Amino acid sequence: MFITVEGGEGAGKTTLLNRLYDHLVASGKQALKTREPGGTPLGEEIRRLILHAHEFQLESRTELFLFLADRAQHVEKIIKPALNDGKIVLCDRFNDSTIAYQGLARGHPTDKLKALCQFASGDLTPNRTFFIDIDPPEGLRRVAENRGDALDRIEQETINFHTKVREAFLTLAERDPGRFVVLNGNQTPDEVFNAAIAKLPG
Ligand code: TMP
C-alpha cells in the first residue's frame, strides 16, 4: 500500500505523515516513511540543490528534471523494495507535487508532465493521497513562524504562484476522487489526523 501526503507550504503534511506512521506502527503494521525531494542520499543532495543552492539560478526545466531524477532514484531504491516487502509506504509529496508546482504554477503543460512523471516513477501510483488544503498566506505565515532559517527558493515564490499550486491540487483532487482525500488544513493537527485515519484504505 502506497500513501502520499500533499499540500502547499506550511499545510502540516509532515506532522500528519509522522502521526500516520506512528499510528500504523502502533497497530502492528510494517511501515516506512519517506519524502520527496529526498528519501535517498542522492535525493538529499538534489533537495539541497533545488531548494537552497541559489547560485545556480535553476531554469524551470532544469528544476523539473531534478525533481524527476530524485523520484526515479527514490522509487527504485526505496519505495518499490519496501512495497515488495509488504510494507505500507508513506511518502511526503510525489507526482502530484510535480503536476501542481512545475505544471500550473511554473507553466509547463500538464499532459507532458504527467507522461514524464509516469516514466520517472515507473508507473507507480499511490493508493491514497491526502491533500491538506490551506490558504497560501496562512501556510506561509506558519512556515515563517516555525522556521528559524530563511525561506527556501520555492517558499520565496509569490502568493500568486502558491495560489496556483493550491488550485492545481484542488483540480487534481476533484478529477480523481477515488484516490484523493481533501483535508481542511485549518483544523487542529488532531482533527486532521482523525479525518485522515477514517480514510485510510483497509
Ligand atoms: P517540502 O518537502 O518541505 O514541502 O519542500 C519541498 C518543496 O519542493 C516544496 O516547495 C514543493 C517542491 N516540490 C516541487 O516543486 N515539485 C516536486 O515534484 C516536489 C516533490 C516538490
Coordinates of C-alpha atoms and ligand atoms in Angstrom, one line a residue:
M1 CA 0.0 0.0 0.0
F2 CA 1.4 3.4 -1.1
I3 CA 0.1 6.5 0.6
T4 CA 1.1 10.1 -0.2
V5 CA 0.6 13.3 1.6
E6 CA 0.4 16.5 -0.5
G7 CA -0.2 20.2 0.2
G8 CA 1.2 23.7 -0.1
E9 CA 3.8 25.2 2.1
G10 CA 3.0 25.1 5.8
A11 CA -0.1 22.9 5.4
G12 CA 1.1 20.3 8.0
K13 CA 2.0 17.4 5.8
T14 CA 5.0 16.3 7.8
T15 CA 3.0 16.4 11.1
L16 CA 0.3 14.2 9.6
L17 CA 2.7 11.8 8.0
N18 CA 4.6 11.3 11.3
R19 CA 1.3 10.7 13.1
L20 CA 0.0 8.2 10.5
Y21 CA 3.3 6.4 10.7
D22 CA 3.2 6.2 14.5
H23 CA -0.4 5.0 14.3
L24 CA 0.3 2.2 11.8
V25 CA 3.4 1.0 13.7
A26 CA 1.4 1.0 17.0
S27 CA -1.2 -1.1 15.3
G28 CA 1.4 -3.7 14.4
K29 CA 1.8 -2.7 10.7
Q30 CA 5.2 -2.6 8.9
A31 CA 5.5 0.9 7.6
L32 CA 8.1 3.2 6.0
K33 CA 8.1 7.0 6.0
T34 CA 10.0 8.9 3.4
R35 CA 9.9 12.2 1.4
E36 CA 10.5 13.9 -1.9
P37 CA 12.7 15.6 -2.8
G38 CA 15.0 13.5 -0.6
G39 CA 14.5 9.9 0.7
T40 CA 17.8 8.7 -0.7
P41 CA 21.4 10.0 -0.2
L42 CA 21.3 11.3 -3.8
G43 CA 17.8 12.7 -3.3
E44 CA 19.0 14.7 -0.2
E45 CA 21.7 16.2 -2.4
I46 CA 19.2 17.0 -5.1
R47 CA 16.9 18.6 -2.5
R48 CA 19.7 20.9 -1.4
L49 CA 20.5 21.9 -5.0
I50 CA 16.8 22.7 -5.7
L51 CA 15.8 24.4 -2.5
H52 CA 19.0 26.0 -1.2
A53 CA 21.6 26.5 -4.0
H54 CA 20.6 30.0 -5.2
E55 CA 23.8 30.5 -7.0
F56 CA 22.8 28.2 -10.0
Q57 CA 19.7 30.2 -10.9
L58 CA 17.9 27.0 -12.0
E59 CA 15.9 27.1 -15.2
S60 CA 12.4 25.8 -14.6
R61 CA 13.0 22.8 -16.9
T62 CA 16.2 22.0 -15.0
E63 CA 14.3 22.2 -11.8
L64 CA 11.7 19.8 -13.2
F65 CA 14.3 17.2 -14.3
L66 CA 16.0 17.4 -10.9
F67 CA 12.7 16.5 -9.2
L68 CA 12.2 13.7 -11.7
A69 CA 15.7 12.4 -11.2
D70 CA 15.1 12.4 -7.4
R71 CA 11.9 10.4 -7.9
A72 CA 13.4 7.8 -10.2
Q73 CA 16.1 7.0 -7.7
H74 CA 13.7 7.1 -4.8
V75 CA 11.2 4.8 -6.4
E76 CA 13.7 2.1 -7.4
K77 CA 16.0 2.2 -4.3
I78 CA 13.4 2.8 -1.5
I79 CA 9.7 2.7 -2.4
K80 CA 9.4 -0.3 -4.6
P81 CA 11.6 -2.5 -2.4
A82 CA 9.6 -1.6 0.6
L83 CA 6.3 -2.2 -1.2
N84 CA 7.7 -5.6 -2.3
D85 CA 8.5 -6.4 1.3
G86 CA 4.8 -5.8 2.1
K87 CA 5.4 -2.5 3.9
I88 CA 3.0 0.4 3.9
V89 CA 4.9 3.3 2.4
L90 CA 4.0 6.8 3.5
C91 CA 5.6 9.5 1.2
D92 CA 5.7 13.2 1.8
R93 CA 5.0 14.5 -1.8
F94 CA 5.1 12.6 -5.1
N95 CA 4.0 13.1 -8.7
D96 CA 1.1 15.3 -7.8
S97 CA 3.5 17.9 -6.5
T98 CA 5.3 18.0 -9.8
I99 CA 2.0 18.5 -11.6
A100 CA 1.0 21.3 -9.2
Y101 CA 4.3 23.1 -8.9
Q102 CA 6.0 22.6 -12.2
G103 CA 2.7 22.4 -14.1
L104 CA 0.2 25.0 -13.3
A105 CA 2.5 27.2 -11.2
R106 CA 5.6 27.2 -13.3
G107 CA 3.6 26.9 -16.5
H108 CA 4.7 23.6 -18.1
P109 CA 2.0 21.6 -19.9
T110 CA 0.2 19.2 -17.7
D111 CA -0.1 16.4 -20.3
K112 CA 3.7 16.3 -20.8
L113 CA 4.3 16.4 -17.1
K114 CA 2.0 13.5 -16.5
A115 CA 3.9 11.4 -19.0
L116 CA 7.3 12.4 -17.6
C117 CA 6.0 11.6 -14.0
Q118 CA 4.8 8.2 -15.1
F119 CA 8.2 7.5 -16.7
A120 CA 10.2 8.7 -13.7
S121 CA 8.1 6.8 -11.2
G122 CA 8.0 3.6 -13.2
D123 CA 4.2 3.9 -13.5
L124 CA 3.7 3.9 -9.7
T125 CA 0.5 5.5 -8.5
P126 CA -0.5 6.0 -4.8
N127 CA -3.5 4.0 -3.5
R128 CA -4.4 7.0 -1.4
T129 CA -3.4 10.7 -1.5
F130 CA -4.2 13.1 1.4
F131 CA -4.2 16.7 0.2
I132 CA -4.1 19.1 3.1
D133 CA -5.8 22.3 1.9
I134 CA -4.7 25.6 3.4
D135 CA -4.8 29.2 2.2
P136 CA -1.3 30.1 1.0
P137 CA -0.9 33.3 3.1
E138 CA -1.8 31.2 6.3
G139 CA 0.6 28.4 5.3
L140 CA 3.5 30.8 4.6
R141 CA 2.8 32.6 7.9
R142 CA 3.2 29.2 9.7
V143 CA 6.4 28.4 7.8
A144 CA 7.8 31.8 8.8
E145 CA 6.7 31.4 12.4
N146 CA 8.1 27.8 12.8
R147 CA 11.3 28.1 10.8
G148 CA 14.5 29.6 12.3
D149 CA 16.3 30.0 9.0
A150 CA 15.3 31.8 5.8
L151 CA 12.6 30.6 3.4
D152 CA 13.8 28.3 0.7
R153 CA 13.8 29.1 -3.1
I154 CA 10.3 27.8 -3.7
E155 CA 8.8 29.1 -0.5
Q156 CA 10.0 32.6 -1.6
E157 CA 7.8 32.5 -4.7
T158 CA 4.9 35.0 -4.9
I159 CA 1.4 34.4 -3.4
N160 CA 0.1 34.2 -6.9
F161 CA 2.5 31.2 -7.5
H162 CA 1.3 29.5 -4.3
T163 CA -2.3 30.2 -5.1
K164 CA -1.8 28.4 -8.5
V165 CA -0.3 25.4 -6.7
R166 CA -3.3 25.2 -4.4
E167 CA -5.8 25.5 -7.4
A168 CA -3.8 22.7 -9.2
F169 CA -4.0 20.4 -6.2
L170 CA -7.8 21.0 -5.9
T171 CA -8.3 20.3 -9.6
L172 CA -6.3 17.1 -9.3
A173 CA -8.3 16.0 -6.3
E174 CA -11.6 16.8 -8.0
R175 CA -10.6 14.7 -11.0
D176 CA -9.6 11.7 -9.0
P177 CA -11.9 11.4 -6.0
G178 CA -11.2 7.7 -5.6
R179 CA -7.6 8.3 -4.8
F180 CA -7.7 11.8 -3.2
V181 CA -9.0 12.8 0.2
V182 CA -9.0 16.6 0.8
L183 CA -8.4 17.6 4.4
N184 CA -9.1 21.0 5.8
G185 CA -5.7 22.3 7.0
N186 CA -7.3 25.0 9.2
Q187 CA -8.2 22.3 11.7
T188 CA -6.0 21.2 14.6
P189 CA -3.4 18.5 14.0
D190 CA -5.6 16.1 15.9
E191 CA -8.6 16.8 13.8
V192 CA -6.6 16.5 10.5
F193 CA -5.2 13.2 11.8
N194 CA -8.6 11.8 12.8
A195 CA -10.1 12.8 9.4
A196 CA -7.2 11.0 7.7
I197 CA -7.3 7.7 9.6
A198 CA -11.0 7.5 8.8
K199 CA -10.0 7.4 5.2
L200 CA -7.0 5.0 5.3
P201 CA -7.6 2.2 2.8
G202 CA -8.5 -1.0 4.5
Ligands
TMP1 P1 8.8 20.3 1.5 O1 9.1 18.8 1.4 O2 9.4 20.9 2.7 O3 7.3 20.6 1.3 O4 9.6 21.0 0.3 C1 9.7 20.6 -0.9 C2 9.5 21.7 -1.9 O5 9.7 21.2 -3.2 C3 8.1 22.3 -1.9 O6 8.2 23.7 -2.1 C4 7.4 21.7 -3.1 C5 8.5 21.5 -4.0 N1 8.3 20.4 -5.0 C6 8.1 20.7 -6.3 O7 8.1 21.8 -6.7 N2 7.9 19.6 -7.2 C7 8.0 18.3 -6.8 O8 7.9 17.4 -7.6 C8 8.3 18.0 -5.4 C9 8.3 16.6 -4.9 C10 8.4 19.1 -4.5

